[in-house]
Coordinates of C-alpha atoms and ligand atoms in Angstrom, one line a residue:
X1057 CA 0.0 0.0 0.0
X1058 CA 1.0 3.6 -1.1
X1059 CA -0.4 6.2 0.8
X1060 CA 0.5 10.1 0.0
X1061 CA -0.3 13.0 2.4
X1062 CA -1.1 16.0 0.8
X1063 CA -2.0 19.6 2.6
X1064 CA -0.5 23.0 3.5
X1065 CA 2.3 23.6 6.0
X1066 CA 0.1 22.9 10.0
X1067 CA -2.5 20.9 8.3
X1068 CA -1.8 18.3 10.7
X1069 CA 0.1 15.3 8.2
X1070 CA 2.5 14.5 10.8
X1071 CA 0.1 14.2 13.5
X1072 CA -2.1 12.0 11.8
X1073 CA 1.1 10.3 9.7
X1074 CA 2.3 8.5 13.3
X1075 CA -1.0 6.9 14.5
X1076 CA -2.0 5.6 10.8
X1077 CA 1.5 4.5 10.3
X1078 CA 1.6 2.8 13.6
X1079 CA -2.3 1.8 12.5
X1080 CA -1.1 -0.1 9.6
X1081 CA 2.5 -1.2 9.8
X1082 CA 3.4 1.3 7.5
X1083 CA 6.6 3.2 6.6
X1084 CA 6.3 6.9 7.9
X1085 CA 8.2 8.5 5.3
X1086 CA 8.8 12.5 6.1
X1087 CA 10.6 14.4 4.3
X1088 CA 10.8 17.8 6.3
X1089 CA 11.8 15.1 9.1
X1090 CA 14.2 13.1 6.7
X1091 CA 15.9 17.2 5.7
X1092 CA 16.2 18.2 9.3
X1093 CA 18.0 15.0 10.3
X1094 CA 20.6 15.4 7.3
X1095 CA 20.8 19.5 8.8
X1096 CA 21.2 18.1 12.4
X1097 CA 24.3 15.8 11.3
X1098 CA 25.9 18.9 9.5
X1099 CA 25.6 16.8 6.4
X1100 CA 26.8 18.4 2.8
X1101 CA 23.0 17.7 1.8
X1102 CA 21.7 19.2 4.9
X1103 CA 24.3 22.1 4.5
X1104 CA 22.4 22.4 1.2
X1105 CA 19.0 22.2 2.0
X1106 CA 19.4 24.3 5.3
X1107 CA 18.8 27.8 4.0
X1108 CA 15.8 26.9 1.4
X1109 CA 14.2 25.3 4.8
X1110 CA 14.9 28.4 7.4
X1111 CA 13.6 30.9 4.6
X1112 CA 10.4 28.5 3.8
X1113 CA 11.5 27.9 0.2
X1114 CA 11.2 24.3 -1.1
X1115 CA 14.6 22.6 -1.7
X1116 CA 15.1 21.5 -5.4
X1117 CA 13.3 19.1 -6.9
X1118 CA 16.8 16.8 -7.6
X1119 CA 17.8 16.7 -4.4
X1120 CA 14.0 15.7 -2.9
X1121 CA 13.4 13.4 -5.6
X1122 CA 17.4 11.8 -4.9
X1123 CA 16.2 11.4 -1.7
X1124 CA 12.9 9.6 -1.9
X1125 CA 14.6 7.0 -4.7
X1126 CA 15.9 4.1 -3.2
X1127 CA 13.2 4.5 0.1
X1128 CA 10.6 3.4 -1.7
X1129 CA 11.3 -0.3 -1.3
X1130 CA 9.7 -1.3 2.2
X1131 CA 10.4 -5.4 2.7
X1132 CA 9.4 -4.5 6.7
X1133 CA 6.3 -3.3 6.5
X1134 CA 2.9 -3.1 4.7
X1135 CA 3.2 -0.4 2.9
X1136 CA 4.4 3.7 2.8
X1137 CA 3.1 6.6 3.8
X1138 CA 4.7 9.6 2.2
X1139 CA 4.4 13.0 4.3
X1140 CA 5.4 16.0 2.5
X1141 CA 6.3 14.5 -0.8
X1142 CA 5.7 15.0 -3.8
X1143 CA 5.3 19.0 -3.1
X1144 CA 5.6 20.2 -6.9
X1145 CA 4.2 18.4 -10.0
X1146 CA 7.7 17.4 -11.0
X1147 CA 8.0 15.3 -7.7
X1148 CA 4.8 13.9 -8.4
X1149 CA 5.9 12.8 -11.9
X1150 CA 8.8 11.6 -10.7
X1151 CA 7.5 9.5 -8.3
X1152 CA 4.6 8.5 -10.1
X1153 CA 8.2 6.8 -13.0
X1154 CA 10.0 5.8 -10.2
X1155 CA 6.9 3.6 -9.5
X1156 CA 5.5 2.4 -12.5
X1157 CA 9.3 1.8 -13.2
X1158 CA 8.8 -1.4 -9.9
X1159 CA 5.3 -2.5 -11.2
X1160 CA 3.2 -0.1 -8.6
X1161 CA 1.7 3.0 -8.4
X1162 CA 0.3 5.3 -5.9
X1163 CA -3.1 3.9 -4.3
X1164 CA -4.8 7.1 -3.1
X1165 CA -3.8 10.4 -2.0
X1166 CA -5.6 12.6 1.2
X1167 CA -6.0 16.0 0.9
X1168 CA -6.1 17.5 5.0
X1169 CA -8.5 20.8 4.1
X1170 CA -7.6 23.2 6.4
X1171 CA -8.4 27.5 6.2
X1172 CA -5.8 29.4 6.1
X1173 CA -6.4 31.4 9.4
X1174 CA -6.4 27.9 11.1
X1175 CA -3.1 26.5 9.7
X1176 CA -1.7 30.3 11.0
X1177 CA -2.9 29.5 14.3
X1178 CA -1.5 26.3 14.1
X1179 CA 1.9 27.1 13.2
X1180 CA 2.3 30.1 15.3
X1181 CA 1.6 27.4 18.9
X1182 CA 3.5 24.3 17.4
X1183 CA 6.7 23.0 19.6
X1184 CA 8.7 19.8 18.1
X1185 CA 10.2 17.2 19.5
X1186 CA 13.7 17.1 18.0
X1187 CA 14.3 13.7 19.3
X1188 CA 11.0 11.7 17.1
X1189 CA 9.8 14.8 15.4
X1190 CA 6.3 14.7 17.0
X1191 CA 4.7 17.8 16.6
X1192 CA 3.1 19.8 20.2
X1193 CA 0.4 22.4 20.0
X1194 CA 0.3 25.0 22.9
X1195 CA -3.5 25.1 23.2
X1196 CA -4.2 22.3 21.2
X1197 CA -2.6 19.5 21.6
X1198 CA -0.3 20.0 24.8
X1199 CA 2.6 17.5 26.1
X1200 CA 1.7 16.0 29.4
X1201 CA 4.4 18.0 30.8
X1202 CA 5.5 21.3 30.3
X1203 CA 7.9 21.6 27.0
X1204 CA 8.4 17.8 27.4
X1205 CA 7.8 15.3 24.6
X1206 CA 5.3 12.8 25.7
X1207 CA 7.2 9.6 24.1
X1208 CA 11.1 11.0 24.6
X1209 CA 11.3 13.4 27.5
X1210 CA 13.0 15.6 25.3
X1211 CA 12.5 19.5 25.4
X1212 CA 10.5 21.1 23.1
X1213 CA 11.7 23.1 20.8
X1214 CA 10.1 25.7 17.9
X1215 CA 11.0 25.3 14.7
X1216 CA 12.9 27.9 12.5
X1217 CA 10.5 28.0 9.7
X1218 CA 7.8 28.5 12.5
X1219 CA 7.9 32.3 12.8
X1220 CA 5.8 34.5 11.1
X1221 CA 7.8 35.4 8.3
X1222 CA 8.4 32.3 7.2
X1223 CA 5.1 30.8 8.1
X1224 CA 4.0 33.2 5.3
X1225 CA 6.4 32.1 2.5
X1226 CA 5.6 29.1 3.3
X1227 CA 1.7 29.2 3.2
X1228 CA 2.3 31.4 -0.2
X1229 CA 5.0 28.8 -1.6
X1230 CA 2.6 26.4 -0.6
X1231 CA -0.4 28.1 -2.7
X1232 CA 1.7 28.3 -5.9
X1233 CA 3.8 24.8 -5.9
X1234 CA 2.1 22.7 -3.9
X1235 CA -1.5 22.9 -5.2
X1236 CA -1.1 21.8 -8.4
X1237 CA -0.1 18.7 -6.8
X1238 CA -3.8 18.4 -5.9
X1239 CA -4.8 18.3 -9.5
X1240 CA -2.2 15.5 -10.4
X1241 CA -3.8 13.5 -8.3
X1242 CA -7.4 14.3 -8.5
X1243 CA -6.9 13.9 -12.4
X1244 CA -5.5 10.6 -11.5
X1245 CA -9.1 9.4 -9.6
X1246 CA -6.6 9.1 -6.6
X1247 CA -7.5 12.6 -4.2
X1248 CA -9.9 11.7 -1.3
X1249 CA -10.2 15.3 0.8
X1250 CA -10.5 15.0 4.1
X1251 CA -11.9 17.8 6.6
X1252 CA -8.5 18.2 8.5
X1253 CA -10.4 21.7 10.4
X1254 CA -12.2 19.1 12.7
X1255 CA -10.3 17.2 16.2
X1256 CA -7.5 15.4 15.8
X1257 CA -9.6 12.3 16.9
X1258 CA -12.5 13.5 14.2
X1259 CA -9.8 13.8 11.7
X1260 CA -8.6 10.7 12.4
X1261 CA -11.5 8.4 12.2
X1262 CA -12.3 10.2 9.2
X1263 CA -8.7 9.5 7.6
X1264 CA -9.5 5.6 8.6
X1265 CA -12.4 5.8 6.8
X1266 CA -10.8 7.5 3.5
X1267 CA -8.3 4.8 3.8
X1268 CA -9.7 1.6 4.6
Ligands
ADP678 P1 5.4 21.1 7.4 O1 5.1 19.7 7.9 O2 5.3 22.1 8.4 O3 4.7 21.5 6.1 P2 7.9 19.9 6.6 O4 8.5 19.4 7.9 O5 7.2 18.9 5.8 O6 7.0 21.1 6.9 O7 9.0 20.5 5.7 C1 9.9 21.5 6.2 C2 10.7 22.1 5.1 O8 11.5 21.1 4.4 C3 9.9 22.7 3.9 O9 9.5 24.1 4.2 C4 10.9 22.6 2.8 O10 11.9 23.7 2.9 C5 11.5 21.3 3.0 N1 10.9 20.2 2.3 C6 10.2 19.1 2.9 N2 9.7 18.3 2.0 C7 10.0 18.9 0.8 C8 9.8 18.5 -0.6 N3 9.1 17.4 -0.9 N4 10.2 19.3 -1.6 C9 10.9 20.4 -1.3 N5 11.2 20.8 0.0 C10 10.8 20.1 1.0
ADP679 P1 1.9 19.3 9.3 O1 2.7 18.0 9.4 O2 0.8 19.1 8.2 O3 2.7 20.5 9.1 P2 1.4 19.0 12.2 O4 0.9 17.6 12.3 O5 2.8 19.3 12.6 O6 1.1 19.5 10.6 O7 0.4 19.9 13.0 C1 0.5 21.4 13.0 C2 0.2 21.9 14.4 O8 -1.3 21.8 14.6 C3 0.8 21.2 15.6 O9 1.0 22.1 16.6 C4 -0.3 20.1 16.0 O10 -0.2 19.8 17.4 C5 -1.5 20.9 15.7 N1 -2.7 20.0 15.2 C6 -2.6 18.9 14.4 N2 -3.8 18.5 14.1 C7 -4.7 19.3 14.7 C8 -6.1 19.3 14.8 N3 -6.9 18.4 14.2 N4 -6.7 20.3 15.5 C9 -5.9 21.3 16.2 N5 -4.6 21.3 16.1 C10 -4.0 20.3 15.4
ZN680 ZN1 9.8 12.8 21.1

């Protein structure tokens, strides 16, 4: 199984990503998570990729799609889940080759809706663990205790690309590379929307659903 998450910056992919993947036995593929792993080893690709990321730009398309190539095999599990890939058509397409290239293809795609004043909102009250990457909502979705992650004890922290300025780029990046994407797949008979404004629970039995 194949499963793609699609939706802008906050939408809540990652938060969902870890239960289904858990769910199902599935690969959580994440490729902001994947980036800031190769940034915190001081890697020459996270070297690279560091500045697109702090300023909310995507990183090129031949670096993301190198990265993704060669983790699509999954011999442990039942299947992927990609999260945050493909973000431009070109990733799409290149996915969609790298597939059909093995025999497969993508099996459905979920589009998390979300308004834009609510991803802001989001964003602006996110903390990440830097240890597992799970993602923290001040209001929302708080850790047990205080700037603590729930599953590592690590602190808290807020991301880079969480500040305003960014946040912006990254909603309006988002708008004009990213939403195409929608269309590739929709085209495709592949785009099941989800209504990612609701609870994470709501959003989650929903997301079982659109799965199955
Ligand atoms: P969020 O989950 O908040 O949308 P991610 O953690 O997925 O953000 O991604 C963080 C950053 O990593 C992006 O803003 C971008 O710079 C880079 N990135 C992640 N995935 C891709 C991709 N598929 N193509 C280009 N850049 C990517
Ligand atoms: P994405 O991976 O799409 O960028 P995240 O899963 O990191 O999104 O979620 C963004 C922020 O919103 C986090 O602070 C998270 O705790 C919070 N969040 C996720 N889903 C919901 C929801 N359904 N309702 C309210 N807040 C949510
Ligand atoms: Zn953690």
């Amino acid at each position: 199984m194949l499963i793609v998450f699609l939706g802008a910056p906050g939408a809540g992919k990652g938060t969902q990503a870890k239960t289904l993947a858990a769910e199902k036995n599935l690969t959580h593929l994440a490729t902001g998570d994947l980036l800031r792993a190769e940034v915190a080893a001081g890697s020459e690709l996270g070297l690279a990729a560091k500045a697109f990321m702090d300023r909310g730009d995507l990183v090129p398309d031949d670096v993301m799609i190198g990265m993704i190539q060669g983790r699509l095999e999954s011999p442990r599990s039942d299947g992927i889940l990609l999260d945050g890939f493909p973000r431009t058509v070109a990733q799409a397409q290149a996915l969609d080759d790298a597939l059909s290239a093995a025999d497969t293809s993508v099996d459905r795609s979920i589009y998390f809706e979300v308004s834009e004043d609510e991803l802001v909102r989001r964003l602006a009250g996110r903390s990440t663990c830097p240890d597992c990457q799970r993602a923290y909502h001040d209001t929302f979705n708080p850790p047990q205790n205080a700037d603590k992650c729930d599953d590592c004890d690590e602190g808290l922290i807020r991301r880079e690309d969480d500040k305003p300025e960014a946040v912006r780029n990254r909603l309006k990046v988002y708008e004009t590379q990213t939403t195409p994407v929608l269309d590739h797949y929709r085209n495709a008979g592949k785009l099941v929307q989800v209504d990612g404004e609701q609870s994470i629970d709501a959003v989650q039995s929903d997301l079982a659903a659109a799965v199955g």
